[in-house]
Amino acid sequence: MKFKSTAIAHPNIAYVKYWGKKDEELRIPLNNSISMNLGNLYTKTTVEFGDFGEDIVIINKNAAEEKAKERVVKHLNRFRNLAKTTLKAKIVSENNFPMSCGIASSASGFAALTIACASSLNLNLNEKELSIMARLGSGSACRSVPDGFTEWSMGTCNDDSYAVSLAPTEHFEIYDLIVIIRDERKEISSTKGMQKFNPYFYARLAEVQENLNFVRKGIIEKNLKALGTYTEKDCISMHTVMMNSGLFYWEPETLKIMKEVWNLRKNGIECYFTIDAGPNVHILCLPDNKETIKEKFSDKFEILESKPGGKARVTGEGLF
Amino acid sequence: MKFKSTAIAHPNIAYVKYWGKKDEELRIPLNNSISMNLGNLYTKTTVEFGDFGEDIVIINKNAAEEKAKERVVKHLNRFRNLAKTTLKAKIVSENNFPMSCGIASSASGFAALTIACASSLNLNLNEKELSIMARLGSGSACRSVPDGFTEWSMGTCNDDSYAVSLAPTEHFEIYDLIVIIRDERKEISSTKGMQKFNPYFYARLAEVQENLNFVRKGIIEKNLKALGTYTEKDCISMHTVMMNSGLFYWEPETLKIMKEVWNLRKNGIECYFTIDAGPNVHILCLPDNKETIKEKFSDKFEILESKPGGKARVTGEGLF
């Protein structure tokens, strides 16, 4: 019997954002969301269940901080319950992107952990069940479970809130150029921020269906204009809802790059931005324009580049 | 009989903003708004009705451009109708603040024009009637008619939509430090922008009553914290509604200064920002902190300073 397994999962960039929960504990959202896995970035996680004195959690070569460890142990308990075991676990997890770059690793982290746990405990879970388990660890992690471009259907309860693939990795060669903006501030937990509802949040809910429809269609029809236009709209929607809750993720440079994206577009270079709960600007473009856009920003900013990425999966070589 | 008169009026800075009209033509708003006249800035306008071949409109020493002239002539017609005259008019108007600084002169301009027209045609209009007439020229001009701190009651029709003074100029010594941010873009007409409704606009309407109540109370009780907190909230509300209509007035430097205002406050220097339909940041503070705040920004930015200002009024010396 195998009790050790390694998995990798990609972070994802949401075209239509996840903001606001119907159920805090189960992480059931108030709207569907759509994202693309970022193939060039990943978290790799090895899990071993065995005769350890306690759960050991090592992230990027360091023992996890207490809060992060608690969240991982809670996730381990979900799998121990399923497998009816009391075995402790050793977890070693690494990202191939720097922690300081502002790219959230909770989606890829909990997706990889989910796959590795299920595999090492020989649980025979299908993709839907894996996506549900990942969601319980971190909402957007459920979108990192299926392949390529995925939609998280909000559902109504634990059993029907999960993500499916809208199109595989190779369907549409979109690049995400991530312009990294460093800031001095402490990170604001998006879990905490999301709890702040206000009238603007409900306004967002009133128009998010339209964004979903255009973005989904844009992916399926490989129409960057539709995808990008409504991705930008959705990004502005989420961030303005946040601002009305007192959450400002934009730095002056964020706004500068947003405006430069509009200028590029005015000059015939098709690209669109989106921004997660942080200051980085993700610029979406087709292969033809990638180098031109990178040149525009690379003298002042570090840029990470990514193509669409595959599903969360078991991989051969372990981390210990 | 006197047919020539000169008036001055101050621009105003809105604590609770005017955004969205119930009636385009009559400029009836969808919410009350509250502002302070800016005593150090003014428009001075001389009007003479007489035997001119056509209306002559000179603004800041130049013949007015066609669109601006049309709007002025339309306003003159309102007064000609009231006075039952067909006399043409010569208008000379000057601002004591530069056109290029991004401070809207339509409020002070139409308030001064209203007072000068009424006076030169010997129309015996009371403050309410003058505020109504100014509103027809430019919505926020109605707030520049009464003294000091004023509230524009939205009303329901032409006859009950006008501004009254909440407190006189000398009631509360607030300073508005206007940090001037130049931008290359063409100005977006707020009249045009305001027509774009979206779900966020209605969210704004849902919470604007609270902002009005706290700002009004803050003025009456001379409580800068209440006034400033809800002024900032209202500013963010208006700008995020605008952003969701595709109107971005903020420049990267606007955001930078907003964040520096928060930092100043964190360091015990009480001040609050607000932003009109442009990139300038208005910083509100009490006399004690004025110089400290100015020093913070004056090496990089031009700063205009203003105390509360009086009502729009007839003045002695004419411009021709």
XYZ file of C-alpha atoms in Angstrom:
640
model
C 0.000 0.000 0.000
C 1.302 3.441 -1.029
C 1.097 6.236 1.528
C 3.292 8.755 -0.245
C 2.525 10.776 -3.328
C 3.588 13.945 -5.126
C 1.353 16.247 -7.148
C 1.679 19.493 -8.996
C -0.975 22.137 -9.599
C -0.910 25.529 -11.299
C -2.121 28.805 -9.893
C -4.904 30.327 -11.962
C -5.784 33.812 -13.103
C -9.481 34.594 -12.887
C -11.125 36.310 -15.844
C -14.349 36.563 -13.873
C -13.520 36.897 -10.201
C -14.603 35.084 -7.081
C -15.648 37.686 -4.511
C -18.159 37.051 -1.765
C -19.245 33.830 -0.085
C -22.677 32.423 0.610
C -21.145 30.026 3.144
C -17.917 30.989 4.904
C -17.030 27.563 6.214
C -17.792 25.607 3.044
C -16.535 28.401 0.769
C -19.657 28.409 -1.383
C -19.424 31.560 -3.524
C -22.138 33.993 -4.576
C -21.242 33.875 -8.260
C -19.638 31.567 -10.791
C -16.056 32.400 -11.731
C -13.885 31.552 -14.734
C -10.109 31.245 -14.858
C -7.117 29.972 -16.788
C -4.481 27.782 -15.187
C -1.014 29.314 -15.428
C 1.077 26.537 -16.966
C 4.493 28.055 -16.358
C 3.902 28.419 -12.630
C 3.249 25.593 -10.246
C 3.240 24.280 -6.718
C 4.689 20.825 -6.183
C 3.651 19.007 -3.032
C 4.692 15.667 -1.560
C 2.525 14.086 1.090
C 3.389 11.047 3.165
C 1.019 9.551 5.712
C 2.814 7.520 8.317
C 3.981 7.071 11.854
C 4.913 10.695 12.536
C 4.544 12.144 16.046
C 2.614 15.069 14.588
C 1.831 16.620 11.235
C 4.899 18.209 9.678
C 4.378 20.981 7.156
C 7.305 22.420 5.216
C 6.620 25.148 2.668
C 9.414 26.484 0.475
C 12.018 24.749 2.655
C 10.755 26.252 5.933
C 8.447 24.975 8.632
C 5.071 26.556 7.936
C 3.918 29.383 10.165
C 1.264 28.459 12.691
C -1.735 29.852 10.800
C -0.711 28.301 7.498
C -0.030 24.995 9.230
C -3.445 25.021 10.909
C -5.134 25.464 7.549
C -3.140 22.571 6.080
C -3.852 20.317 9.065
C -7.562 21.086 8.728
C -7.310 19.951 5.121
C -5.437 16.799 6.125
C -8.239 16.033 8.603
C -10.758 16.118 5.764
C -8.770 13.374 4.023
C -8.165 11.395 7.222
C -11.942 11.411 7.751
C -12.524 10.111 4.235
C -9.835 7.447 4.543
C -10.784 6.600 8.132
C -7.209 6.893 9.307
C -5.474 8.647 12.184
C -2.045 8.582 10.582
C -0.099 11.833 10.780
C 1.422 13.293 7.655
C 4.563 14.930 6.432
C 4.010 17.595 3.777
C 6.722 19.242 1.724
C 5.579 21.892 -0.712
C 7.443 24.186 -3.068
C 6.454 26.878 -5.539
C 8.489 27.587 -8.654
C 7.608 31.274 -8.278
C 8.885 33.555 -5.524
C 6.653 34.099 -2.455
C 7.419 37.810 -2.561
C 6.058 38.304 -6.086
C 2.499 38.703 -4.915
C 1.095 35.719 -6.782
C -1.211 33.884 -4.459
C -0.122 30.285 -3.927
C -3.195 29.149 -2.026
C -5.016 27.968 -5.176
C -2.127 25.905 -6.538
C -1.099 24.908 -3.008
C -4.444 23.459 -1.967
C -5.048 21.898 -5.398
C -1.683 20.101 -5.245
C -2.227 19.104 -1.622
C -5.649 17.715 -2.500
C -4.340 15.584 -5.354
C -1.364 14.349 -3.324
C -3.517 13.466 -0.302
C -6.115 11.619 -2.352
C -3.421 9.699 -4.185
C -1.311 8.779 -1.150
C -4.375 7.536 0.735
C -5.574 5.611 -2.348
C -8.891 7.422 -2.310
C -10.582 6.895 -5.609
C -11.964 10.407 -6.147
C -13.093 11.722 -9.521
C -12.321 15.218 -10.799
C -15.557 16.654 -9.415
C -14.834 15.249 -5.966
C -11.241 16.493 -6.092
C -12.416 19.972 -7.081
C -14.876 19.977 -4.163
C -12.141 18.907 -1.738
C -9.764 21.582 -3.066
C -12.517 24.219 -2.668
C -12.812 23.396 1.023
C -9.114 24.225 1.437
C -9.158 27.449 -0.572
C -12.071 28.559 -2.759
C -10.218 29.301 -5.981
C -8.163 26.080 -5.633
C -11.149 24.208 -7.066
C -10.493 25.965 -10.388
C -6.905 24.693 -10.457
C -8.055 21.066 -10.436
C -9.461 20.655 -13.998
C -7.525 21.296 -17.221
C -6.854 24.599 -18.996
C -9.753 27.036 -18.831
C -12.177 26.290 -16.025
C -15.460 27.511 -14.620
C -16.399 27.182 -10.995
C -20.130 26.671 -10.783
C -21.240 28.255 -7.515
C -23.797 25.553 -6.783
C -25.965 25.544 -3.710
C -24.168 23.299 -1.238
C -20.965 21.337 -0.695
C -21.810 18.681 -3.268
C -22.519 20.883 -6.277
C -20.013 23.734 -5.956
C -16.977 22.803 -8.067
C -15.105 23.618 -11.259
C -15.128 21.982 -14.667
C -12.927 22.500 -17.697
C -14.437 24.764 -20.369
C -11.602 24.077 -22.792
C -8.292 22.213 -22.580
C -4.860 23.831 -22.290
C -4.109 23.594 -26.009
C -7.452 25.082 -27.116
C -6.422 28.753 -27.047
C -2.835 30.026 -26.806
C -3.302 33.017 -24.534
C -0.368 34.490 -22.684
C -0.590 36.023 -19.260
C 2.222 38.525 -18.732
C 2.348 39.252 -15.027
C 3.849 42.649 -14.294
C 5.155 42.391 -10.752
C 4.638 45.438 -8.568
C 6.291 45.341 -5.195
C 4.610 47.076 -2.350
C 5.580 47.735 1.202
C 2.227 47.013 2.738
C 1.309 43.868 4.498
C -0.850 41.625 2.447
C -4.569 41.897 3.121
C -6.118 38.485 3.403
C -8.740 38.166 0.697
C -10.677 35.788 2.952
C -11.033 38.585 5.459
C -11.715 41.261 2.861
C -14.401 39.215 1.179
C -16.577 39.243 4.269
C -17.232 42.955 3.869
C -20.446 43.268 1.919
C -21.790 46.605 0.769
C -24.392 47.832 -1.758
C -21.755 47.765 -4.514
C -21.271 44.068 -3.983
C -24.887 43.443 -4.918
C -24.502 45.732 -7.935
C -21.610 43.495 -8.983
C -23.799 40.423 -8.644
C -26.367 42.096 -10.913
C -23.918 42.324 -13.807
C -21.556 39.413 -13.268
C -23.760 37.060 -15.322
C -23.090 39.159 -18.389
C -19.346 39.039 -17.764
C -19.495 35.262 -17.349
C -21.427 34.806 -20.572
C -19.050 36.889 -22.677
C -15.896 35.447 -21.144
C -17.115 31.858 -21.534
C -18.067 32.537 -25.152
C -14.724 34.298 -25.707
C -12.829 31.225 -24.517
C -14.891 28.760 -26.510
C -14.781 30.855 -29.699
C -11.132 31.910 -29.152
C -12.176 35.546 -29.239
C -9.647 37.567 -27.224
C -11.634 40.770 -27.639
C -14.773 39.397 -25.978
C -12.763 37.593 -23.327
C -10.545 40.599 -22.612
C -13.208 43.291 -22.643
C -15.340 41.512 -20.077
C -12.328 40.394 -18.060
C -11.323 44.047 -17.634
C -14.891 44.996 -16.793
C -15.069 42.278 -14.182
C -11.714 43.258 -12.702
C -12.795 46.880 -12.326
C -16.051 45.702 -10.832
C -14.351 43.586 -8.169
C -11.775 46.222 -7.291
C -14.326 49.012 -6.996
C -16.435 46.817 -4.708
C -13.286 46.287 -2.651
C -12.511 50.019 -2.560
C -15.953 50.696 -1.162
C -15.041 48.269 1.634
C -11.850 50.205 2.328
C -9.639 47.666 0.508
C -7.248 49.337 -1.938
C -5.051 46.805 -3.714
C -3.981 49.163 -6.496
C -0.656 50.956 -6.232
C 0.030 54.071 -8.346
C 2.033 51.833 -10.679
C -0.945 49.481 -11.019
C -3.021 52.335 -12.390
C -0.144 53.437 -14.618
C 0.084 50.014 -16.226
C -3.697 49.773 -16.639
C -3.586 53.041 -18.573
C -0.643 51.839 -20.641
C -2.614 48.737 -21.581
C -5.367 51.018 -22.876
C -2.766 53.004 -24.802
C -1.287 49.869 -26.323
C -4.757 48.851 -27.447
C -5.385 52.292 -28.911
C -2.217 51.761 -30.917
C -3.450 48.476 -32.317
C -1.661 46.108 -29.931
C -4.428 43.955 -28.556
C -4.094 43.254 -24.857
C -6.259 43.408 -21.756
C -5.523 43.579 -18.053
C -6.827 41.928 -14.981
C -5.768 42.286 -11.348
C -6.187 39.894 -8.442
C -6.265 40.862 -4.766
C -2.867 42.540 -5.013
C -1.074 45.206 -7.031
C 0.265 43.033 -9.895
C -1.177 43.581 -13.348
C -1.847 40.529 -15.512
C -1.766 41.408 -19.211
C -3.530 38.988 -21.534
C -2.430 38.761 -25.151
C -1.922 36.477 -28.128
C 1.557 35.115 -29.034
C 2.086 37.719 -31.805
C 2.076 40.678 -29.438
C 3.837 39.083 -26.501
C 7.355 40.397 -27.109
C 6.217 43.930 -27.989
C 4.268 44.165 -24.746
C 7.063 42.697 -22.653
C 9.546 45.199 -24.090
C 7.203 48.014 -23.122
C 7.426 47.133 -19.435
C 10.542 45.045 -18.926
C 12.962 47.888 -18.261
C 11.017 48.982 -15.193
C 9.314 45.806 -13.990
C 9.919 42.129 -13.484
C 7.567 40.166 -15.730
C 6.480 36.559 -15.327
C 5.057 34.905 -18.408
C 2.646 32.026 -18.642
C 0.709 29.967 -21.138
C -2.434 28.019 -20.198
C -1.750 25.129 -17.856
C -2.988 21.574 -17.349
C -4.951 20.013 -14.570
C -3.653 19.276 -11.093
C -1.935 15.871 -11.339
C 0.207 13.265 -9.672
C 3.810 13.471 -10.770
C 6.781 11.158 -10.451
C 9.574 12.676 -8.461
C 8.905 13.426 -4.794
C 10.342 16.266 -2.697
C 11.668 13.933 -0.017
C -32.144 102.137 -15.364
C -28.993 100.031 -14.870
C -28.222 97.411 -17.523
C -24.677 96.597 -16.454
C -23.530 94.704 -13.404
C -20.559 92.728 -12.099
C -20.700 89.747 -9.770
C -18.271 87.308 -8.259
C -18.883 83.715 -7.239
C -16.636 81.010 -5.813
C -16.178 77.496 -7.108
C -17.160 74.877 -4.564
C -15.758 71.550 -3.478
C -18.392 68.902 -2.900
C -18.144 66.780 0.241
C -21.076 64.706 -0.970
C -21.038 64.618 -4.738
C -23.604 65.346 -7.411
C -23.627 62.419 -9.852
C -26.651 61.422 -11.912
C -29.625 63.436 -13.072
C -33.332 62.720 -12.883
C -33.937 65.392 -15.539
C -31.193 66.186 -18.043
C -32.610 69.464 -19.297
C -33.551 70.910 -15.910
C -30.517 69.393 -14.177
C -32.567 67.858 -11.368
C -30.207 65.478 -9.537
C -30.876 62.055 -8.079
C -29.392 62.884 -4.685
C -28.740 65.850 -2.432
C -25.173 67.146 -2.393
C -23.180 69.219 0.091
C -20.252 71.520 -0.625
C -18.071 74.331 0.649
C -17.453 77.471 -1.373
C -13.754 78.057 -2.017
C -13.216 81.618 -0.820
C -9.749 82.134 -2.294
C -10.865 81.248 -5.812
C -13.452 83.122 -7.795
C -14.956 83.953 -11.141
C -15.741 87.602 -11.777
C -18.277 88.358 -14.480
C -19.539 91.614 -15.930
C -22.773 91.590 -17.907
C -24.156 94.473 -19.925
C -27.466 94.273 -21.755
C -27.697 96.800 -24.575
C -27.787 97.545 -28.239
C -25.222 94.945 -29.361
C -25.550 93.293 -32.779
C -25.203 89.897 -31.117
C -24.262 88.409 -27.771
C -20.564 88.812 -27.060
C -18.935 86.363 -24.669
C -15.342 86.865 -23.544
C -13.859 84.384 -21.092
C -10.379 84.904 -19.690
C -9.674 87.601 -22.308
C -10.632 85.424 -25.289
C -13.815 85.100 -27.296
C -15.561 82.010 -25.943
C -15.485 78.857 -28.040
C -18.714 78.029 -29.809
C -19.981 75.381 -27.390
C -19.236 77.466 -24.311
C -20.832 80.489 -25.947
C -23.988 78.536 -26.803
C -24.369 77.480 -23.192
C -23.966 81.088 -22.020
C -26.420 82.398 -24.620
C -28.937 79.799 -23.509
C -28.540 81.131 -19.974
C -28.935 84.722 -21.172
C -32.168 83.683 -22.883
C -33.536 82.468 -19.561
C -32.992 85.958 -18.154
C -34.286 87.718 -21.274
C -37.463 85.657 -20.914
C -37.848 86.674 -17.273
C -37.167 90.350 -18.024
C -39.206 90.299 -21.244
C -36.401 91.884 -23.225
C -34.688 91.116 -26.535
C -31.564 93.136 -25.726
C -28.303 91.427 -26.576
C -25.564 91.233 -23.980
C -21.849 91.611 -23.616
C -20.283 89.266 -21.084
C -16.735 89.463 -19.825
C -15.686 86.800 -17.348
C -12.411 86.033 -15.629
C -11.212 83.423 -13.181
C -8.475 84.146 -10.655
C -7.307 80.520 -11.046
C -5.668 79.104 -14.168
C -7.857 77.238 -16.685
C -5.228 74.535 -16.981
C -5.270 73.643 -13.279
C -8.242 71.330 -13.640
C -10.547 73.214 -11.299
C -13.946 73.351 -12.921
C -15.098 76.913 -13.463
C -18.642 76.086 -14.540
C -20.045 76.330 -10.997
C -18.492 79.707 -10.196
C -18.988 80.860 -13.793
C -22.711 80.199 -13.954
C -23.275 81.442 -10.387
C -21.541 84.740 -11.175
C -23.325 85.026 -14.524
C -26.666 84.424 -12.793
C -26.107 87.144 -10.184
C -24.789 89.617 -12.747
C -27.687 88.998 -15.150
C -30.331 89.303 -12.436
C -28.762 92.486 -11.153
C -28.203 94.158 -14.512
C -31.792 93.455 -15.566
C -33.111 94.642 -12.187
C -34.838 91.332 -11.579
C -35.755 91.104 -7.953
C -34.876 87.457 -7.339
C -34.341 85.994 -3.885
C -31.554 83.546 -3.043
C -33.718 80.519 -3.747
C -34.670 81.842 -7.172
C -31.056 82.723 -7.952
C -29.922 79.237 -6.937
C -32.571 77.707 -9.216
C -31.483 79.906 -12.132
C -27.800 79.018 -11.550
C -28.709 75.306 -11.483
C -30.240 75.571 -14.955
C -26.873 76.837 -16.247
C -24.733 74.232 -14.491
C -26.013 71.894 -11.777
C -23.384 72.478 -9.111
C -23.520 76.260 -9.709
C -26.628 76.338 -7.515
C -24.397 75.446 -4.553
C -22.140 78.455 -5.217
C -25.035 80.886 -4.736
C -25.575 80.712 -0.926
C -22.943 81.438 1.730
C -20.235 79.145 3.078
C -21.310 75.527 3.426
C -24.312 74.661 1.295
C -26.652 71.773 0.605
C -28.432 71.299 -2.699
C -31.779 69.713 -2.016
C -32.567 67.559 -5.034
C -36.265 68.421 -5.001
C -38.720 67.038 -7.479
C -39.011 69.724 -10.165
C -37.581 73.060 -11.284
C -39.117 75.022 -8.417
C -37.829 73.002 -5.466
C -34.338 71.926 -6.548
C -31.884 74.483 -5.116
C -29.202 75.026 -2.499
C -29.342 76.617 0.923
C -26.581 77.567 3.338
C -26.002 75.032 6.122
C -23.516 77.297 7.889
C -21.868 80.613 7.060
C -18.285 81.078 5.891
C -16.934 81.934 9.342
C -18.623 78.971 11.081
C -15.836 76.422 10.548
C -12.289 77.253 9.419
C -11.583 74.325 7.110
C -8.825 74.535 4.566
C -8.954 72.900 1.175
C -5.434 72.251 -0.123
C -5.780 71.461 -3.800
C -2.890 69.361 -5.074
C -2.772 70.043 -8.798
C -2.061 67.050 -10.997
C -1.538 67.795 -14.646
C -2.610 65.240 -17.131
C -2.269 64.947 -20.844
C -5.723 63.643 -21.536
C -8.577 65.653 -22.874
C -11.064 66.538 -20.228
C -14.096 64.296 -20.053
C -17.253 66.337 -19.754
C -18.932 65.384 -16.502
C -22.289 66.187 -18.101
C -21.651 63.459 -20.641
C -20.188 61.043 -18.128
C -23.084 61.435 -15.767
C -25.531 60.019 -18.282
C -23.986 56.580 -17.978
C -25.982 54.731 -15.366
C -25.028 51.270 -14.166
C -25.917 49.024 -11.203
C -23.190 50.668 -9.126
C -24.918 54.005 -9.495
C -27.965 52.652 -7.718
C -25.748 51.135 -5.031
C -24.360 54.635 -4.525
C -27.871 56.026 -4.141
C -28.530 53.386 -1.482
C -25.772 54.703 0.764
C -25.550 58.389 -0.088
C -28.129 59.331 2.552
C -25.767 58.145 5.246
C -22.926 60.204 3.792
C -25.172 63.283 3.676
C -26.267 62.840 7.285
C -22.728 62.501 8.645
C -21.286 65.318 6.528
C -24.113 67.707 7.428
C -23.702 66.875 11.106
C -19.920 67.220 10.765
C -20.289 70.740 9.395
C -22.848 71.838 11.961
C -20.914 70.368 14.896
C -17.498 71.384 13.457
C -16.381 67.781 13.553
C -13.702 67.284 10.896
C -13.501 63.551 11.533
C -17.152 62.917 10.723
C -17.091 65.328 7.804
C -13.847 63.955 6.393
C -14.550 60.252 6.864
C -17.813 60.424 4.976
C -16.419 62.849 2.398
C -13.739 60.288 1.514
C -16.324 57.524 1.450
C -18.521 59.526 -0.870
C -15.599 60.402 -3.133
C -14.623 56.749 -3.496
C -18.240 55.888 -4.130
C -18.586 58.404 -6.966
C -15.279 57.518 -8.581
C -15.918 53.788 -8.466
C -19.333 54.339 -10.073
C -17.516 56.333 -12.754
C -14.910 53.605 -13.260
C -17.655 51.099 -13.881
C -18.856 53.434 -16.645
C -15.363 53.490 -18.167
C -14.515 56.919 -16.731
C -11.128 56.969 -15.015
C -10.296 60.389 -13.612
C -7.541 59.171 -11.318
C -3.934 59.417 -12.426
C -1.240 57.309 -10.742
C -0.284 60.432 -8.775
C -3.883 60.836 -7.613
C -3.723 57.404 -6.011
C -0.299 58.166 -4.567
C -1.584 61.277 -2.832
C -4.695 59.483 -1.563
C -2.424 56.926 0.081
C -0.205 59.649 1.496
C -3.250 61.274 3.071
C -3.988 57.963 4.798
C -0.372 57.811 5.948
C -0.499 61.347 7.308
C -3.614 60.419 9.251
C -1.962 57.285 10.590
C 0.796 59.568 11.854
C -1.659 61.769 13.721
C -2.004 64.552 11.147
C -5.722 64.793 10.579
C -6.656 65.318 6.959
C -9.040 63.815 4.419
C -9.185 63.807 0.645
C -11.824 64.294 -1.943
C -11.584 64.312 -5.740
C -13.867 65.902 -8.308
C -14.243 64.794 -11.926
C -10.521 65.236 -12.574
C -7.176 64.079 -11.190
C -6.600 66.821 -8.562
C -6.710 65.820 -4.918
C -8.406 68.170 -2.461
C -7.034 67.741 1.049
C -9.242 68.988 3.873
C -7.648 70.014 7.155
C -7.787 72.411 10.075
C -5.485 75.478 10.274
C -3.029 73.763 12.668
C -1.993 71.102 10.172
C -2.074 73.179 7.014
C 1.631 74.003 6.727
C 2.787 70.482 7.604
C 0.608 69.016 4.887
C 1.616 71.597 2.314
C 5.298 70.918 2.984
C 4.686 67.236 2.383
C 3.560 67.839 -1.193
C 4.860 71.249 -2.246
C 8.206 70.091 -3.621
C 6.524 67.924 -6.232
C 3.164 69.605 -6.821
C 1.574 72.996 -7.204
C -0.890 73.537 -4.357
C -3.795 75.962 -4.273
C -5.151 76.812 -0.860
C -8.596 77.959 0.100
C -10.732 78.826 3.093
C -14.523 78.714 3.022
C -16.047 81.365 0.770
C -19.066 83.658 0.782
C -22.134 83.709 -1.372
C -22.244 84.797 -4.990
C -22.615 88.581 -4.940
C -22.647 91.813 -6.877
C -19.365 93.641 -6.650
C -18.253 97.149 -7.484
C -15.622 97.224 -10.134
C -16.586 95.987 -13.601
C -14.357 94.215 -16.133
C -15.156 96.720 -18.913
